[in-house]
Tab-separated table of C-alpha atoms in Angstrom:
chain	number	residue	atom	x	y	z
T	1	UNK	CA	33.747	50.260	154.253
T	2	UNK	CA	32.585	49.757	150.599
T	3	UNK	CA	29.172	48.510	149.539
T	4	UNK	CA	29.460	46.115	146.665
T	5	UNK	CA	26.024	46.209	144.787
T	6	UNK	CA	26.635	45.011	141.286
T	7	UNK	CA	29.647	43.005	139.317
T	8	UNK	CA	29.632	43.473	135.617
T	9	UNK	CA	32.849	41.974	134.971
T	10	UNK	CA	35.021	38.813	136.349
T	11	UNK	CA	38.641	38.225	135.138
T	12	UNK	CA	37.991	38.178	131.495
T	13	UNK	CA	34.442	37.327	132.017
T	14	UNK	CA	32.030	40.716	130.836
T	15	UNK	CA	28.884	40.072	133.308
T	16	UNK	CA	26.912	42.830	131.533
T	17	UNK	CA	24.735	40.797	129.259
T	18	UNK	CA	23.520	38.737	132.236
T	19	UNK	CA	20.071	39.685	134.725
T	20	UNK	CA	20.760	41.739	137.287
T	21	UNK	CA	19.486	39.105	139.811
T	22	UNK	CA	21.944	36.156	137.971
T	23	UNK	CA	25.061	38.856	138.438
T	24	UNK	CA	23.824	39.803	142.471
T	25	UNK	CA	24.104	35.886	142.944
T	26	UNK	CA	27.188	35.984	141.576
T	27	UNK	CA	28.716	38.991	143.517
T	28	UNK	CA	27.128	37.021	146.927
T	29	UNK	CA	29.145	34.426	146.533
T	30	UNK	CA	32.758	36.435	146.350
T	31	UNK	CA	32.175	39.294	148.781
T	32	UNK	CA	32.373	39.032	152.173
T	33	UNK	CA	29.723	39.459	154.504
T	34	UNK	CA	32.039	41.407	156.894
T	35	UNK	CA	35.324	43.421	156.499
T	36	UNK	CA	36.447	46.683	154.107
T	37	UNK	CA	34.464	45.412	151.279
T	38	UNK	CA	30.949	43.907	151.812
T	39	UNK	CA	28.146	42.388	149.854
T	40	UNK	CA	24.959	45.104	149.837
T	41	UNK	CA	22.103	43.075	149.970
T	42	UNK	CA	18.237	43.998	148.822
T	43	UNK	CA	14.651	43.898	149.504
T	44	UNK	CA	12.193	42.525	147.168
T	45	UNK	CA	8.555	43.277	146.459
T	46	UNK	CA	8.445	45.534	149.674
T	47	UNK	CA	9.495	49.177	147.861
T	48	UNK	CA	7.062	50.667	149.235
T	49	UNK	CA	7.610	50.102	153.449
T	50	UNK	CA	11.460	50.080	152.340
T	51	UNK	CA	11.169	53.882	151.593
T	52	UNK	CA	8.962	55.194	154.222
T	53	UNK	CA	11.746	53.557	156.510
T	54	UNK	CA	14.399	55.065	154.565
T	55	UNK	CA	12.354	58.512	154.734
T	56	UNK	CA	12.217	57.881	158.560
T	57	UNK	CA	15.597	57.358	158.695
T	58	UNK	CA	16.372	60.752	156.989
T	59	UNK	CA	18.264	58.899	154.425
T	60	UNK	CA	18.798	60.383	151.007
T	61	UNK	CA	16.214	57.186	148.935
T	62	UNK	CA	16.348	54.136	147.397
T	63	UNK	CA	16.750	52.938	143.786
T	64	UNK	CA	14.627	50.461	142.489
T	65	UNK	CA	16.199	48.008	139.757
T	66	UNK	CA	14.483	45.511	137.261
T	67	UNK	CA	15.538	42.164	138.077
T	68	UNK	CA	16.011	41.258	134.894
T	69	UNK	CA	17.780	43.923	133.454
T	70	UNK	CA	21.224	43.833	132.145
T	71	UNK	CA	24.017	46.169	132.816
T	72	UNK	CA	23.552	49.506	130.482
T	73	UNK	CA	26.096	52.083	130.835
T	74	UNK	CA	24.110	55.916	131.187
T	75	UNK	CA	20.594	56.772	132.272
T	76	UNK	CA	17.511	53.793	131.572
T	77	UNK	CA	14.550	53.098	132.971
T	78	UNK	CA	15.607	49.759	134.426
T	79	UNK	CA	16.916	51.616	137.436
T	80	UNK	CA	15.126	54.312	138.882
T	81	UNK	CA	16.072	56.829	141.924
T	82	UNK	CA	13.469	57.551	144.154
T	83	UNK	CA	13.867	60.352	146.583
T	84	UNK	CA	12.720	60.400	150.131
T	85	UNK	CA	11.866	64.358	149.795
T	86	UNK	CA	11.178	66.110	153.166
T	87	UNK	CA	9.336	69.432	153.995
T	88	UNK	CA	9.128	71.577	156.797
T	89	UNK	CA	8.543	75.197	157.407
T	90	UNK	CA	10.925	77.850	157.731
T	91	UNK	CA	11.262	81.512	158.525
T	92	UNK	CA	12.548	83.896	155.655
T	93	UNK	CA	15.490	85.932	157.277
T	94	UNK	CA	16.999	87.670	153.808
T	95	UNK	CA	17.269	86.877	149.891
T	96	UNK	CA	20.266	87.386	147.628
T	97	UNK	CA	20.163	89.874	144.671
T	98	UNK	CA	18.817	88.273	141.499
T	99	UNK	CA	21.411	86.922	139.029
T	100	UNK	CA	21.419	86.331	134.969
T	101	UNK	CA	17.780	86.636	133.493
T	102	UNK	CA	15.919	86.191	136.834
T	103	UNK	CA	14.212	89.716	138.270
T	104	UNK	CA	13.382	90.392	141.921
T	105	UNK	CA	15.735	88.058	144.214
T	106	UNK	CA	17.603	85.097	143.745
T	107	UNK	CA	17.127	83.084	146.703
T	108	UNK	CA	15.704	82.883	149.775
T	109	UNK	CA	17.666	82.867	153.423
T	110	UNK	CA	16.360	80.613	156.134
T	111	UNK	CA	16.018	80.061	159.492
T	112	UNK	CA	13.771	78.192	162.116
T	113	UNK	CA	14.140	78.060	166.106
T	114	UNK	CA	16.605	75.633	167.908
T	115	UNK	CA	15.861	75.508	171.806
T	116	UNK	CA	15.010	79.569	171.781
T	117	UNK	CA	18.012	80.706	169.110
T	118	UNK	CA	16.721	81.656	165.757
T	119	UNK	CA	19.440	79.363	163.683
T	120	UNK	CA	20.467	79.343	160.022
T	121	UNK	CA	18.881	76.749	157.936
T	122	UNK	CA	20.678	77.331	154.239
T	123	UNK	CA	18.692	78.785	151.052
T	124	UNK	CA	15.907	78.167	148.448
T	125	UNK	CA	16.201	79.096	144.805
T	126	UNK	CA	13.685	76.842	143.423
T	127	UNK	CA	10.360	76.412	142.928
T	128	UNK	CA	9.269	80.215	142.253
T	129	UNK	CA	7.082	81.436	139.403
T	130	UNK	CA	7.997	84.947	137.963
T	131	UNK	CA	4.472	86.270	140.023
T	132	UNK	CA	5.538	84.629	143.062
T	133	UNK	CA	9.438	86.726	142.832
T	134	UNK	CA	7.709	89.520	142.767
T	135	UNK	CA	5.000	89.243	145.399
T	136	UNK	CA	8.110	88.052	147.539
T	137	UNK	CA	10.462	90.993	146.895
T	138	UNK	CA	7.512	93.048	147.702
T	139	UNK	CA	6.483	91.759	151.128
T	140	UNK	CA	10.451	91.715	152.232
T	141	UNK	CA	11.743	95.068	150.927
T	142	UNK	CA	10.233	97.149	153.405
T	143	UNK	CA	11.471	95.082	156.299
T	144	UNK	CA	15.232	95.154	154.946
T	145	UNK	CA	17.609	94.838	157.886
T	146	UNK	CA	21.253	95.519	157.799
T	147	UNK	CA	22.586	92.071	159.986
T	148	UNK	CA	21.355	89.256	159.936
T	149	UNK	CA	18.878	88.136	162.938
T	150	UNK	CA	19.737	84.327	163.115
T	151	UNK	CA	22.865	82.584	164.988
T	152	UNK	CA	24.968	80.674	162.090
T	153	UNK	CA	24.395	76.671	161.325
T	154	UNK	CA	24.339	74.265	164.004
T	155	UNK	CA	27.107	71.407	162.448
T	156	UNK	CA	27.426	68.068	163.567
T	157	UNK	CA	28.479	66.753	166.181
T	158	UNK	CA	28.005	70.791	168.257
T	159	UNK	CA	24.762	71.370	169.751
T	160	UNK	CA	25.336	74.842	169.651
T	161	UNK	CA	24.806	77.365	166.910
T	162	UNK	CA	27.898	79.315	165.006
T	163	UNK	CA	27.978	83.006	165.319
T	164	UNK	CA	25.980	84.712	162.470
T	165	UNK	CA	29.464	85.711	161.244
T	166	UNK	CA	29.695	82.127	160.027
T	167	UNK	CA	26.871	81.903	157.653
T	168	UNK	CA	27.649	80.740	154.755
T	169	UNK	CA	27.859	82.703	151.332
T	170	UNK	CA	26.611	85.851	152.608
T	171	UNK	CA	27.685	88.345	150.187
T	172	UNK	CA	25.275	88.800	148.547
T	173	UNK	CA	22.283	88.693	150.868
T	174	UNK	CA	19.861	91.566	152.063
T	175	UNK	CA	18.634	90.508	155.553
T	176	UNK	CA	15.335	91.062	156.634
T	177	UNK	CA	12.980	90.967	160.049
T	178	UNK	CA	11.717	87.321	160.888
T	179	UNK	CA	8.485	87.695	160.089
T	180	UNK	CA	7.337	85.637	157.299
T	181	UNK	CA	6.815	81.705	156.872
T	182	UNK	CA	7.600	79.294	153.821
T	183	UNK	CA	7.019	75.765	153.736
T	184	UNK	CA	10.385	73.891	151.710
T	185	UNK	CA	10.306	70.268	150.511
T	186	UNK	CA	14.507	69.303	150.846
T	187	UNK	CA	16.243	65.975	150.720
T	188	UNK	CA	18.305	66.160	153.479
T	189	UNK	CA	20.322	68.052	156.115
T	190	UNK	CA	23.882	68.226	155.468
T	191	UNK	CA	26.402	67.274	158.500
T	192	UNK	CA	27.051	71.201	158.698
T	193	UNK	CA	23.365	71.901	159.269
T	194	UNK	CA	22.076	73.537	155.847
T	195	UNK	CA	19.305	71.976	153.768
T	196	UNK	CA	20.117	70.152	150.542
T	197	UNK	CA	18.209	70.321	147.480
T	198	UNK	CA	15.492	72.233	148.661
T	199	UNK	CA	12.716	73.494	146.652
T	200	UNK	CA	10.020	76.252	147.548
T	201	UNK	CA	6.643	74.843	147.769
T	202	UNK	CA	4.203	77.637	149.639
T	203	UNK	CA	4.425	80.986	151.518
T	204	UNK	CA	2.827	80.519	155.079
T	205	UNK	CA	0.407	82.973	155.563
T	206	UNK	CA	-1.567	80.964	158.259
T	207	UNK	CA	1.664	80.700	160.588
T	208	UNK	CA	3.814	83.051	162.782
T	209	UNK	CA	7.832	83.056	162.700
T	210	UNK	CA	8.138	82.162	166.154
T	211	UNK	CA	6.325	78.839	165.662
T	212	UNK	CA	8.659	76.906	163.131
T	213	UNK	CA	10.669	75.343	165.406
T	214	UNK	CA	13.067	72.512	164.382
T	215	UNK	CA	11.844	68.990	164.775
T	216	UNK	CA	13.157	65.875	163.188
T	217	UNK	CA	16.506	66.916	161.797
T	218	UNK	CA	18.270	63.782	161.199
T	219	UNK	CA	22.314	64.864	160.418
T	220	UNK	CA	24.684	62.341	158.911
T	221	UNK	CA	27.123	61.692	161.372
T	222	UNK	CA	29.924	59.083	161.531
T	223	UNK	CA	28.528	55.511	161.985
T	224	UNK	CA	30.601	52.804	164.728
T	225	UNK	CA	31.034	49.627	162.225
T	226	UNK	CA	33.185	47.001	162.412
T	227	UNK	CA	36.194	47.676	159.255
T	228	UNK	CA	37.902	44.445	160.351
T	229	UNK	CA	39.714	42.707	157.911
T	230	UNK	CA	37.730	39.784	156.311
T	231	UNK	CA	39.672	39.015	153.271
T	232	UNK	CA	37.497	36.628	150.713
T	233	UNK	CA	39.339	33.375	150.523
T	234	UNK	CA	40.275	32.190	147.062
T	235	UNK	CA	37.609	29.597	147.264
T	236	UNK	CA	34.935	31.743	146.561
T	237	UNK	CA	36.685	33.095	143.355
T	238	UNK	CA	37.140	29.499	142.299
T	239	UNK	CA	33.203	28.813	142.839
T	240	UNK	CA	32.377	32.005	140.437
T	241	UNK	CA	34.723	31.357	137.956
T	242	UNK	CA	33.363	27.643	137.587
T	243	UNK	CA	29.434	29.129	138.038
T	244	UNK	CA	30.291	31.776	135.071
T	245	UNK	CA	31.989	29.134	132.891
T	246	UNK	CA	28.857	26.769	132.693
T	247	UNK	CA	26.161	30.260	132.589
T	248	UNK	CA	25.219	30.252	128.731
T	249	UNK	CA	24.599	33.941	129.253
T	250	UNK	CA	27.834	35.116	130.147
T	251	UNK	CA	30.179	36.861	127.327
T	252	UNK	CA	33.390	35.921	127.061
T	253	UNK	CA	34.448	39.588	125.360
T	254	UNK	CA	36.407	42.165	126.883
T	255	UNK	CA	35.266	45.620	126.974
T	256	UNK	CA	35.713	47.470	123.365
T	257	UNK	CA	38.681	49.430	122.752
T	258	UNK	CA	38.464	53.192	122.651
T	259	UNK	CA	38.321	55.100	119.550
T	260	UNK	CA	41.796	56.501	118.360
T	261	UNK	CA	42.428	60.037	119.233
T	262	UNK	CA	43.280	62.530	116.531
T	263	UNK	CA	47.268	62.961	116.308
T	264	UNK	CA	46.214	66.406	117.309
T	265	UNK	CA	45.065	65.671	120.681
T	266	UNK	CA	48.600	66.310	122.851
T	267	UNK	CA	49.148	68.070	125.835
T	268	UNK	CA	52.781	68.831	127.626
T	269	UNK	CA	53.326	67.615	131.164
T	270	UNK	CA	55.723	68.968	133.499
T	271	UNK	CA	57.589	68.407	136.580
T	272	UNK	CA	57.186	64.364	136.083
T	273	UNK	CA	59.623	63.928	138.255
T	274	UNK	CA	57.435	65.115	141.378
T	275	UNK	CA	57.032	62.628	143.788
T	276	UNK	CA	53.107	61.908	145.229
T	277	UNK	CA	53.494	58.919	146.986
T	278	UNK	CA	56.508	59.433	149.450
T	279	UNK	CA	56.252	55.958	151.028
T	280	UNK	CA	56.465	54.195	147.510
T	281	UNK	CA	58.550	56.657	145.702
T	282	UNK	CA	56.169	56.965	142.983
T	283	UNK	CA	56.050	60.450	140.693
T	284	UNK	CA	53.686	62.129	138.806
T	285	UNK	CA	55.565	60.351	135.859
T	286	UNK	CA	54.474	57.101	137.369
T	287	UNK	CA	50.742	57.883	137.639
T	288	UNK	CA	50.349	58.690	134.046
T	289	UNK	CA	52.083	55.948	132.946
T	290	UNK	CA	49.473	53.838	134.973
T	291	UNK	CA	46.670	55.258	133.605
T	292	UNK	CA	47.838	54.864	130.125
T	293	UNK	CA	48.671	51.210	130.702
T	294	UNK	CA	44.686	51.071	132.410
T	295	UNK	CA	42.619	53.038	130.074
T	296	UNK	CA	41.393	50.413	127.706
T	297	UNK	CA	39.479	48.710	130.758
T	298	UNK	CA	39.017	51.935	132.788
T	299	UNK	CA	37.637	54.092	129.634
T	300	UNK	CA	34.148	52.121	128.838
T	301	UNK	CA	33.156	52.928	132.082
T	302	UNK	CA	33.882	56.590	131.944
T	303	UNK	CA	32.377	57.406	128.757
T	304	UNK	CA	29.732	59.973	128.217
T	305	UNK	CA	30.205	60.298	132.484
T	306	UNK	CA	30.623	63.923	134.149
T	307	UNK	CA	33.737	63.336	136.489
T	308	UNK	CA	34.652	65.008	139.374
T	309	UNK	CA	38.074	65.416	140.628
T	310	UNK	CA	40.318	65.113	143.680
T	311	UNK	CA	43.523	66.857	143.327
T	312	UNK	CA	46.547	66.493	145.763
T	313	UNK	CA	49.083	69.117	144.391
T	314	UNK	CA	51.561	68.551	147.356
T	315	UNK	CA	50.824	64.769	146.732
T	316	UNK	CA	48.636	62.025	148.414
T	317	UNK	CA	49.657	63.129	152.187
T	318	UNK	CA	49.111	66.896	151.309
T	319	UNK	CA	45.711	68.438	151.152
T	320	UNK	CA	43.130	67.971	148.469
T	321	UNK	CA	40.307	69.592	147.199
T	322	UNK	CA	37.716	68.810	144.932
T	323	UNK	CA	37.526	70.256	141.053
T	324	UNK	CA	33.985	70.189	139.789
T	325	UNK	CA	33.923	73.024	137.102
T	326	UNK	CA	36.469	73.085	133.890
T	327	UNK	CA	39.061	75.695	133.822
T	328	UNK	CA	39.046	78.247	130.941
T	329	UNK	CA	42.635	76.853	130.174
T	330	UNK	CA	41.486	73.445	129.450
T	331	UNK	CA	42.380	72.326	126.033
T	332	UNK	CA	39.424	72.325	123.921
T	333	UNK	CA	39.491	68.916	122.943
T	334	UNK	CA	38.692	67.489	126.207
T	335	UNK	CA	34.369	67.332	125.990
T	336	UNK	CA	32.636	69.173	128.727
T	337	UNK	CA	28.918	68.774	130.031
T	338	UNK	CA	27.012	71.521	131.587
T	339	UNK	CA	25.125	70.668	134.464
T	340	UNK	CA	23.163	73.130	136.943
T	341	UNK	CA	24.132	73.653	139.832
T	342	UNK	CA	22.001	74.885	142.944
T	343	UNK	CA	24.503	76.017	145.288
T	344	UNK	CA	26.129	77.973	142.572
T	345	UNK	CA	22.852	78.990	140.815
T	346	UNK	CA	24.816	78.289	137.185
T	347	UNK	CA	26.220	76.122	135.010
T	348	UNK	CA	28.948	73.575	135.795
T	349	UNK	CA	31.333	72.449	133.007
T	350	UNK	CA	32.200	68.944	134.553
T	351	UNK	CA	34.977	67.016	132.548
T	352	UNK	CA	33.934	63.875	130.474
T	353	UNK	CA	36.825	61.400	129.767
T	354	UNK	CA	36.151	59.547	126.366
T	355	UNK	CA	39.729	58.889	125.280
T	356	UNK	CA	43.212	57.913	126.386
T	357	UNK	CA	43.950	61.875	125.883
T	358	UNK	CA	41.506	63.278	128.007
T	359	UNK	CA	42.249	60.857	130.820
C-alpha cells in the first residue's frame, strides 16, 4: 500500500507555490480512502500525545509540517523530523578494533537476556568522548574472551535466538566476559533483532549483567491490511482540476528544464539489447530511452538528492540488491555526496542525479 501525503503537481498544474494545508485538501479529494494508494491523513495541534503514542508504538517518529508552508525542494525548517528515541540497558559482550583516527575500540558489542539466553543486541559507536574510549578499553581488556558468550539475534517472526555463529559482522570483534552494563538511547529494533541508530549515553556501574533483561522490544513485522483495489473514479480528478483552475495561488508553470550538460559528459552502454522485463519484452535499450524521454519532469525532483539504487542485473524477476556507495569506476562527472554511515563507521559516496547524463 502507498501513503499519499503531499501533491505538488496536477497535470500541468505545479501545486508547489500553494499552503501545505490548501494542497492536503486537494490530494483528499483524488485519493482513495481504501485500495493500493491511500490518502495519509494528520493530526493537528495534538504533537505532543501524537508522539508519545508513536513512541509507544515503537514507531520510528513523526514530522511536524507548517501549515502554511509551500513545497521547498531540500532541507527547511517548515518540516521538521522528530524522533521517538528509546533507551534501555545492555550488557557489553566485546568491541571491535578502532578504525581511522579513533584510539582504543571502535564499537561496542551488545547483549541483554531473552527468557534465560544471553542474546545479541547489535553495536554502539556513538556517543564516546576520547576519556570515556579509554576508560572502556581499560575495564574490558583484561576480561578478553576468545568466543563470544551470547546466542546470535532473535529475528522476526522466530522466538528463538540464532547460534552465536550468526552474529553479524564479527570480524573484527574481541569478545569479552558479561560483566559490565551500558545504558543506549536507539530508535528502533530492526525486524532481524539489532538496534538501529543507537548512541552510548552512560556506563552502568550501579547494575549487574544478569539484570538487563529485554522488555518492550517492539519488531516491525508484516501488517494484515486490506490492498483491495479501489481505483479513484475520474470524478474526483474532474473536481481538482476545476478546484485548481479557480485557486489564484496555483502556478500554471511546469517544472524548469535542466541545465545542458557539457558535450563532454558521455558514457558507452552495452548489451542494449538485454531483455529486463520478460513479460513485456522490454530491454535495457528500452529503459534508457524512457528515462531520457522522463527526465525533464523526473530531474527537479532529484536534484541536489543522495539516491540509492536497486539493481536487477538478471532483470526485474532476477534478484536485486541495493547500491548505496559509488564505485571507484564511476565517471567523474557524475556529483557524489558523502554521508556517514554508522553501520559502516565511514563515509558513503551516494550518487546525486542533476542532469540527463547522470540519470
Amino acid at each position: 500500500t502507498l501513503y499519499t501525503f503531499d501533491l505538488i503537481a496536477y497535470e500541468d498544474f505545479d501545486l508547489r507555490p500553494l499552503p501545505l494545508a490548501r494542497r492536503k485538501e486537494l490530494l483528499k479529494d483524488l485519493a482513495p480512502a481504501l485500495g493500493a494508494v491511500r490518502y495519509l491523513d494528520h493530526i493537528e495541534r495534538e504533537g505532543e500525545a501524537f508522539l508519545k503514542q508513536v513512541t509507544a508504538l515503537g514507531l520510528e517518529g513523526i514530522v511536524a509540517k507548517k501549515a502554511t508552508s509551500k513545497y521547498r525542494g531540500g532541507r527547511s525548517g517548515d518540516w521538521i523530523k522528530i524522533k521517538a528515541e528509546k533507551s534501555g540497558d545492555f550488557v557489553i559482550v566485546g568491541f571491535t578494533k578502532p578504525n581511522g583516527s579513533r584510539a582504543h575500540l571502535g564499537a561496542l558489542q551488545l547483549a541483554d537476556w531473552v527468557d534465560g539466553t544471553l542474546v545479541y543486541a547489535g553495536r554502539v559507536g556513538t556517543g564516546f568522548t576520547e576519556s570515556l574510549l579509554k576508560e572502556l578499553h581499560e575495564l574490558l581488556d583484561p576480561i578478553v574472551r576468545q568466543d563470544p558468550l551470547c546466542a546470535g539475534p532473535v529475528f522476526a517472526p522466530r522466538s528463538e535466538p540464532l547460534p552465536s555463529e550468526q552474529i553479524p559482522e564479527t570480524k573484527t570483534t574481541i569478545w569479552t566476559d558479561a560483566v559490565h552494563v551500558v545504558e543506549v538511547q536507539y530508535r528502533e529494533v530492526t525486524p532481524d533483532g539489532l538496534l538501529r541508530h543507537a548512541a552510548f549515553l552512560r556506563l552502568r556501574t550501579d547494575k549487574r549483567a544478569h539484570e538487563c533483561e529485554r522488555q518492550g522490544w517492539v519488531t516491525p513485522t508484516a501488517a494484515s491490511i486490506d490492498t483491495s483495489a479501489s481505483d479513484a473514479e475520474d470524478g474526483k480528478g474532474r473536481v481538482v482540476r476545476e478546484r485548481l483552475h479557480v485557486d489564484a495561488n496555483a502556478l500554471h508553470e511546469p517544472p524548469p528544464p535542466p541545465a545542458k550538460a557539457p558535450v563532454e559528459k558521455k558514457i558507452a552502454f552495452s548489451n542494449l539489447s538485454k531483455v529486463f522485463w520478460p513479460a513485456e519484452k522490454y530491454t535495457k535499450g528500452d529503459l534508457i530511452e524512457y528515462y531520457r524521454a522522463v527526465s525533464k519532469w523526473l530531474l527537479p525532483y532529484l536534484v541536489n538528492r543522495p539516491v540509492v539504487l536497486t539493481r536487477f542485473p538478471d532483470g526485474i524477476d532476477g534478484k536485486s540488491f541495493y547500491q548505496k556507495d559509488a564505485p571507484v569506476f564511476a565517471p567523474e562527472w557524475v556529483r557524489t555526496i558523502p554521508i556517514w554511515s554508522e553501520d559502516t563507521q565511514r563515509d558513503i559516496k551516494f550518487f546525486v542525479c542533476d542532469d540527463e547524463e547522470s540519470l
